[in-house]
mmCIF file of C-alpha atoms in Angstrom:
data_model
loop_
_atom_site.group_PDB
_atom_site.id
_atom_site.type_symbol
_atom_site.label_atom_id
_atom_site.label_comp_id
_atom_site.label_asym_id
_atom_site.label_seq_id
_atom_site.Cartn_x
_atom_site.Cartn_y
_atom_site.Cartn_z
ATOM 1 C CA MET A 1 -1.983 126.620 22.645
ATOM 2 C CA LYS A 2 -1.824 125.253 26.154
ATOM 3 C CA ILE A 3 1.386 123.364 26.933
ATOM 4 C CA LEU A 4 1.945 121.205 30.006
ATOM 5 C CA VAL A 5 5.547 121.675 31.161
ATOM 6 C CA LEU A 6 7.311 118.871 33.053
ATOM 7 C CA SER A 7 10.866 118.073 34.111
ATOM 8 C CA ASP A 8 12.928 115.983 36.514
ATOM 9 C CA LEU A 9 10.586 113.052 37.007
ATOM 10 C CA HIS A 10 13.423 110.868 38.331
ATOM 11 C CA ALA A 11 11.310 107.729 37.886
ATOM 12 C CA ASN A 12 8.556 108.864 40.260
ATOM 13 C CA ASN A 13 6.026 107.486 37.801
ATOM 14 C CA GLU A 14 3.224 107.632 40.340
ATOM 15 C CA ASN A 15 3.131 111.411 39.918
ATOM 16 C CA LEU A 16 2.415 111.066 36.213
ATOM 17 C CA GLY A 17 -0.720 109.179 37.148
ATOM 18 C CA LYS A 18 -1.870 112.130 39.247
ATOM 19 C CA LEU A 19 -1.959 114.456 36.214
ATOM 20 C CA ASP A 20 -4.809 112.865 34.243
ATOM 21 C CA LYS A 21 -6.834 116.074 34.181
ATOM 22 C CA GLU A 22 -3.824 118.146 33.161
ATOM 23 C CA PHE A 23 -2.813 115.823 30.342
ATOM 24 C CA ALA A 24 -6.394 115.921 29.044
ATOM 25 C CA GLN A 25 -6.336 119.730 28.982
ATOM 26 C CA ALA A 26 -2.957 120.013 27.272
ATOM 27 C CA ASP A 27 -2.503 120.617 23.546
ATOM 28 C CA ALA A 28 1.112 119.478 23.891
ATOM 29 C CA VAL A 29 3.594 118.387 26.568
ATOM 30 C CA ILE A 30 7.201 119.467 27.092
ATOM 31 C CA PHE A 31 9.520 117.280 29.150
ATOM 32 C CA ALA A 32 12.868 118.904 29.991
ATOM 33 C CA GLY A 33 14.824 115.815 30.988
ATOM 34 C CA ASP A 34 15.717 113.427 33.808
ATOM 35 C CA PHE A 35 13.467 110.477 33.234
ATOM 36 C CA ALA A 36 15.706 108.318 35.422
ATOM 37 C CA GLU A 37 16.374 108.295 39.111
ATOM 38 C CA CYS A 38 19.771 109.773 39.920
ATOM 39 C CA PHE A 39 22.554 107.147 39.635
ATOM 40 C CA LYS A 40 19.984 104.591 38.417
ATOM 41 C CA PRO A 41 19.754 105.225 34.656
ATOM 42 C CA GLU A 42 18.068 101.868 34.142
ATOM 43 C CA THR A 43 14.887 103.363 35.653
ATOM 44 C CA GLY A 44 14.473 105.743 32.722
ATOM 45 C CA LYS A 45 12.812 103.260 30.354
ATOM 46 C CA GLU A 46 9.726 102.688 32.479
ATOM 47 C CA ALA A 47 9.435 106.416 33.140
ATOM 48 C CA LEU A 48 9.593 107.157 29.413
ATOM 49 C CA ASN A 49 7.029 104.500 28.556
ATOM 50 C CA THR A 50 4.687 105.783 31.250
ATOM 51 C CA LEU A 51 4.968 109.364 29.985
ATOM 52 C CA CYS A 52 4.320 108.334 26.398
ATOM 53 C CA THR A 53 1.013 106.709 27.347
ATOM 54 C CA ARG A 54 -0.235 110.034 28.709
ATOM 55 C CA HIS A 55 -0.280 112.216 25.567
ATOM 56 C CA ASP A 56 0.161 112.028 21.801
ATOM 57 C CA THR A 57 2.237 115.221 21.395
ATOM 58 C CA ILE A 58 5.395 115.331 23.514
ATOM 59 C CA PHE A 59 8.649 117.223 22.987
ATOM 60 C CA ALA A 60 11.497 115.949 25.168
ATOM 61 C CA VAL A 61 15.224 116.037 25.888
ATOM 62 C CA LEU A 62 17.515 114.027 28.142
ATOM 63 C CA GLY A 63 18.633 115.083 31.601
ATOM 64 C CA ASN A 64 21.988 114.670 33.279
ATOM 65 C CA CYS A 65 20.732 111.505 35.005
ATOM 66 C CA ASP A 66 19.776 109.894 31.675
ATOM 67 C CA GLU A 67 22.486 108.015 29.793
ATOM 68 C CA PRO A 68 23.411 109.631 26.437
ATOM 69 C CA GLU A 69 22.451 106.409 24.606
ATOM 70 C CA PHE A 70 18.920 106.778 25.996
ATOM 71 C CA ILE A 71 18.289 109.324 23.255
ATOM 72 C CA GLU A 72 17.620 106.363 20.966
ATOM 73 C CA GLU A 73 14.635 105.445 23.136
ATOM 74 C CA LEU A 74 13.261 108.985 22.783
ATOM 75 C CA GLU A 75 13.753 108.820 19.029
ATOM 76 C CA ASP A 76 11.950 105.483 18.859
ATOM 77 C CA GLN A 77 9.015 107.093 20.671
ATOM 78 C CA ASP A 78 9.186 110.075 18.247
ATOM 79 C CA ILE A 79 9.387 112.657 21.053
ATOM 80 C CA CYS A 80 13.045 113.720 20.785
ATOM 81 C CA VAL A 81 13.926 117.342 19.928
ATOM 82 C CA GLU A 82 17.647 117.222 20.766
ATOM 83 C CA LYS A 83 19.888 118.654 18.017
ATOM 84 C CA THR A 84 16.881 119.086 15.777
ATOM 85 C CA LEU A 85 14.177 121.562 14.811
ATOM 86 C CA VAL A 86 10.589 120.367 14.968
ATOM 87 C CA PHE A 87 7.556 122.295 13.720
ATOM 88 C CA HIS A 88 4.080 121.810 15.156
ATOM 89 C CA GLU A 89 0.940 123.886 14.612
ATOM 90 C CA GLY A 90 2.986 126.953 13.658
ATOM 91 C CA LEU A 91 5.409 126.681 16.581
ATOM 92 C CA ALA A 92 9.028 125.520 16.412
ATOM 93 C CA PHE A 93 10.813 123.423 19.046
ATOM 94 C CA ALA A 94 14.530 122.751 19.455
ATOM 95 C CA GLY A 95 16.282 120.991 22.310
ATOM 96 C CA SER A 96 19.497 120.245 24.141
ATOM 97 C CA GLY A 97 19.988 117.617 26.834
ATOM 98 C CA GLY A 98 22.285 116.856 29.715
ATOM 99 C CA GLY A 99 23.859 119.142 32.277
ATOM 100 C CA THR A 100 27.130 120.997 32.567
ATOM 101 C CA TYR A 101 29.973 119.321 34.430
ATOM 102 C CA PHE A 102 29.544 119.443 38.189
ATOM 103 C CA THR A 103 30.201 116.253 40.136
ATOM 104 C CA GLY A 104 31.305 114.220 37.144
ATOM 105 C CA LYS A 105 29.280 111.355 38.556
ATOM 106 C CA THR A 106 25.917 111.644 36.820
ATOM 107 C CA ALA A 107 25.374 109.909 33.502
ATOM 108 C CA ASN A 108 25.129 112.839 31.079
ATOM 109 C CA GLU A 109 27.413 115.749 31.946
ATOM 110 C CA ARG A 110 28.678 117.826 29.014
ATOM 111 C CA GLU A 111 30.817 120.838 28.205
ATOM 112 C CA GLU A 112 28.900 124.104 28.108
ATOM 113 C CA ALA A 113 29.842 124.731 24.458
ATOM 114 C CA GLU A 114 28.714 121.231 23.505
ATOM 115 C CA ILE A 115 25.306 121.786 25.072
ATOM 116 C CA LEU A 116 24.879 125.059 23.181
ATOM 117 C CA SER A 117 26.013 123.499 19.900
ATOM 118 C CA ASP A 118 22.774 121.507 19.844
ATOM 119 C CA PHE A 119 21.014 124.747 18.889
ATOM 120 C CA ASN A 120 23.219 125.337 15.830
ATOM 121 C CA ILE A 121 20.490 123.840 13.682
ATOM 122 C CA VAL A 122 18.292 126.816 14.521
ATOM 123 C CA LYS A 123 20.953 129.420 13.735
ATOM 124 C CA ASN A 124 21.822 127.608 10.507
ATOM 125 C CA SER A 125 18.179 127.557 9.456
ATOM 126 C CA VAL A 126 17.821 131.296 10.041
ATOM 127 C CA GLU A 127 21.062 132.042 8.191
ATOM 128 C CA GLN A 128 20.108 129.850 5.224
ATOM 129 C CA THR A 129 16.576 131.194 4.866
ATOM 130 C CA GLY A 130 17.137 134.744 6.069
ATOM 131 C CA ASP A 131 13.884 134.375 8.000
ATOM 132 C CA GLN A 132 14.414 135.975 11.410
ATOM 133 C CA SER A 133 10.749 135.416 12.288
ATOM 134 C CA LEU A 134 11.593 131.828 13.292
ATOM 135 C CA TRP A 135 12.808 133.127 16.670
ATOM 136 C CA LYS A 136 9.351 134.594 17.356
ATOM 137 C CA SER A 137 7.777 131.143 17.179
ATOM 138 C CA LEU A 138 10.604 129.141 18.787
ATOM 139 C CA ILE A 139 10.493 127.340 22.128
ATOM 140 C CA LEU A 140 13.883 126.080 23.293
ATOM 141 C CA ILE A 141 13.950 123.055 25.597
ATOM 142 C CA SER A 142 17.128 122.610 27.611
ATOM 143 C CA HIS A 143 17.649 120.507 30.701
ATOM 144 C CA ASN A 144 20.431 122.883 31.723
ATOM 145 C CA PRO A 145 19.107 126.383 32.558
ATOM 146 C CA PRO A 146 20.566 129.742 31.555
ATOM 147 C CA LYS A 147 22.637 131.522 34.186
ATOM 148 C CA ASN A 148 21.554 134.344 36.504
ATOM 149 C CA THR A 149 17.800 133.916 36.451
ATOM 150 C CA LYS A 150 15.423 132.695 39.104
ATOM 151 C CA CYS A 151 15.362 129.395 37.205
ATOM 152 C CA ASP A 152 18.969 128.440 37.970
ATOM 153 C CA ALA A 153 19.163 129.721 41.553
ATOM 154 C CA VAL A 154 20.313 127.040 43.974
ATOM 155 C CA ASN A 155 20.135 129.741 46.650
ATOM 156 C CA ALA A 156 20.433 133.520 46.834
ATOM 157 C CA GLU A 157 24.184 133.408 46.204
ATOM 158 C CA LEU A 158 24.617 130.464 43.814
ATOM 159 C CA HIS A 159 23.418 130.357 40.213
ATOM 160 C CA ALA A 160 24.313 127.096 38.499
ATOM 161 C CA GLY A 161 23.208 127.722 34.919
ATOM 162 C CA SER A 162 25.057 128.348 31.671
ATOM 163 C CA GLN A 163 26.327 131.842 30.844
ATOM 164 C CA MET A 164 26.724 130.841 27.201
ATOM 165 C CA PHE A 165 23.045 129.913 27.134
ATOM 166 C CA THR A 166 22.082 133.270 28.656
ATOM 167 C CA ASP A 167 24.144 135.068 26.005
ATOM 168 C CA PHE A 168 22.497 132.998 23.266
ATOM 169 C CA ILE A 169 19.038 133.926 24.531
ATOM 170 C CA LYS A 170 19.924 137.615 24.795
ATOM 171 C CA GLU A 171 21.197 137.634 21.234
ATOM 172 C CA ASN A 172 18.363 135.734 19.581
ATOM 173 C CA GLN A 173 15.299 136.280 21.809
ATOM 174 C CA PRO A 174 13.294 133.105 21.207
ATOM 175 C CA LEU A 175 9.667 133.063 22.296
ATOM 176 C CA ALA A 176 10.298 130.925 25.375
ATOM 177 C CA VAL A 177 12.822 128.671 27.084
ATOM 178 C CA VAL A 178 11.872 125.620 29.151
ATOM 179 C CA CYS A 179 14.524 124.191 31.470
ATOM 180 C CA GLY A 180 14.902 122.035 34.576
ATOM 181 C CA HIS A 181 17.877 120.468 36.373
ATOM 182 C CA ILE A 182 18.029 122.916 39.302
ATOM 183 C CA HIS A 183 15.327 121.597 41.605
ATOM 184 C CA GLU A 184 15.385 124.742 43.746
ATOM 185 C CA GLY A 185 14.901 126.926 40.651
ATOM 186 C CA LYS A 186 11.154 126.463 40.210
ATOM 187 C CA ALA A 187 10.301 129.846 38.711
ATOM 188 C CA VAL A 188 9.251 131.964 35.766
ATOM 189 C CA ASP A 189 11.630 134.712 34.672
ATOM 190 C CA LYS A 190 12.580 136.703 31.579
ATOM 191 C CA ILE A 191 15.744 137.373 29.620
ATOM 192 C CA GLY A 192 14.850 140.372 27.542
ATOM 193 C CA ASP A 193 11.550 139.464 25.909
ATOM 194 C CA THR A 194 12.114 135.714 26.287
ATOM 195 C CA VAL A 195 10.091 133.921 28.952
ATOM 196 C CA VAL A 196 12.119 131.333 30.883
ATOM 197 C CA ILE A 197 10.328 128.672 32.885
ATOM 198 C CA ASN A 198 11.600 125.939 35.199
ATOM 199 C CA PRO A 199 8.571 123.918 36.376
ATOM 200 C CA GLY A 200 10.449 122.371 39.288
ATOM 201 C CA PRO A 201 10.865 118.632 39.722
ATOM 202 C CA LEU A 202 7.853 116.462 38.978
ATOM 203 C CA GLN A 203 9.550 113.999 41.323
ATOM 204 C CA GLU A 204 8.325 116.315 44.098
ATOM 205 C CA GLY A 205 4.944 117.025 42.470
ATOM 206 C CA ASN A 206 5.788 120.203 40.545
ATOM 207 C CA TYR A 207 4.670 121.125 37.032
ATOM 208 C CA ALA A 208 3.764 124.216 35.043
ATOM 209 C CA TRP A 209 1.619 125.601 32.245
ATOM 210 C CA LEU A 210 2.856 127.642 29.302
ATOM 211 C CA GLU A 211 0.144 129.210 27.151
ATOM 212 C CA VAL A 212 0.964 130.882 23.837
ATOM 213 C CA GLU A 213 -1.118 132.555 21.150
ATOM 214 C CA LYS A 214 -0.580 133.964 17.671
ATOM 215 C CA ALA A 215 0.692 137.532 17.457
ATOM 216 C CA GLY A 216 1.479 139.032 14.062
ATOM 217 C CA ASP A 217 4.122 136.949 12.276
ATOM 218 C CA GLY A 218 4.943 135.036 15.448
ATOM 219 C CA TRP A 219 3.552 134.132 18.839
ATOM 220 C CA LYS A 220 3.364 135.597 22.317
ATOM 221 C CA VAL A 221 3.291 134.032 25.752
ATOM 222 C CA SER A 222 -0.161 134.790 27.111
ATOM 223 C CA LYS A 223 0.069 133.009 30.458
ATOM 224 C CA THR A 224 2.348 130.939 32.715
ATOM 225 C CA ASP A 225 1.439 129.069 35.875
ATOM 226 C CA LEU A 226 3.597 127.183 38.362
ATOM 227 C CA CYS A 227 1.655 124.353 39.966
ATOM 228 C CA SER A 228 1.991 121.526 42.465
ATOM 229 C CA LEU A 229 0.100 118.299 43.008
#
């Protein structure tokens, strides 16, 4: 399966129109949050509508620049994976939106524990079924990145991600994690066996590919590519 990975559009809808070929090649699309321009949450609606015209299979979460109530718009478009577990073609997707507290001025800043609690549905499912193989087919989508990877590096000294998220990934080892938020953190990295990918901001023309294929009772990441328009 070939997945087009996007994040941090910030209402630069023109860049969506430059990805016609990529949308046509994609089996699915992941959007890791920030539909709206920073401090202009009203711009998110047009960005969402534009994205939803591009592909039929989209899995999305909110960013820190998107108002929490905007989740209803994602649900209406049937692309929301926040606080839920969605199955598609043998893969599982779960999501968490918003960013950890920083300036206190953007629309959707949350406590670190609250962000991680959105993934409780996955842990509960594994505990109830006893089926640990779910992790081998699970892609987590979080606007906020895990801490101490290339994907949350603001610079060589500052990592702005979530340590709780890193610990969660280390413990459970999902197939892959898609994040955004840190515009400087365009990168592919690993936490244990888990591939972590931040495509960089589509606002600035960045996107990525995540390709996965069946492997035993789960899946494996066969290829990742960081791209620019």
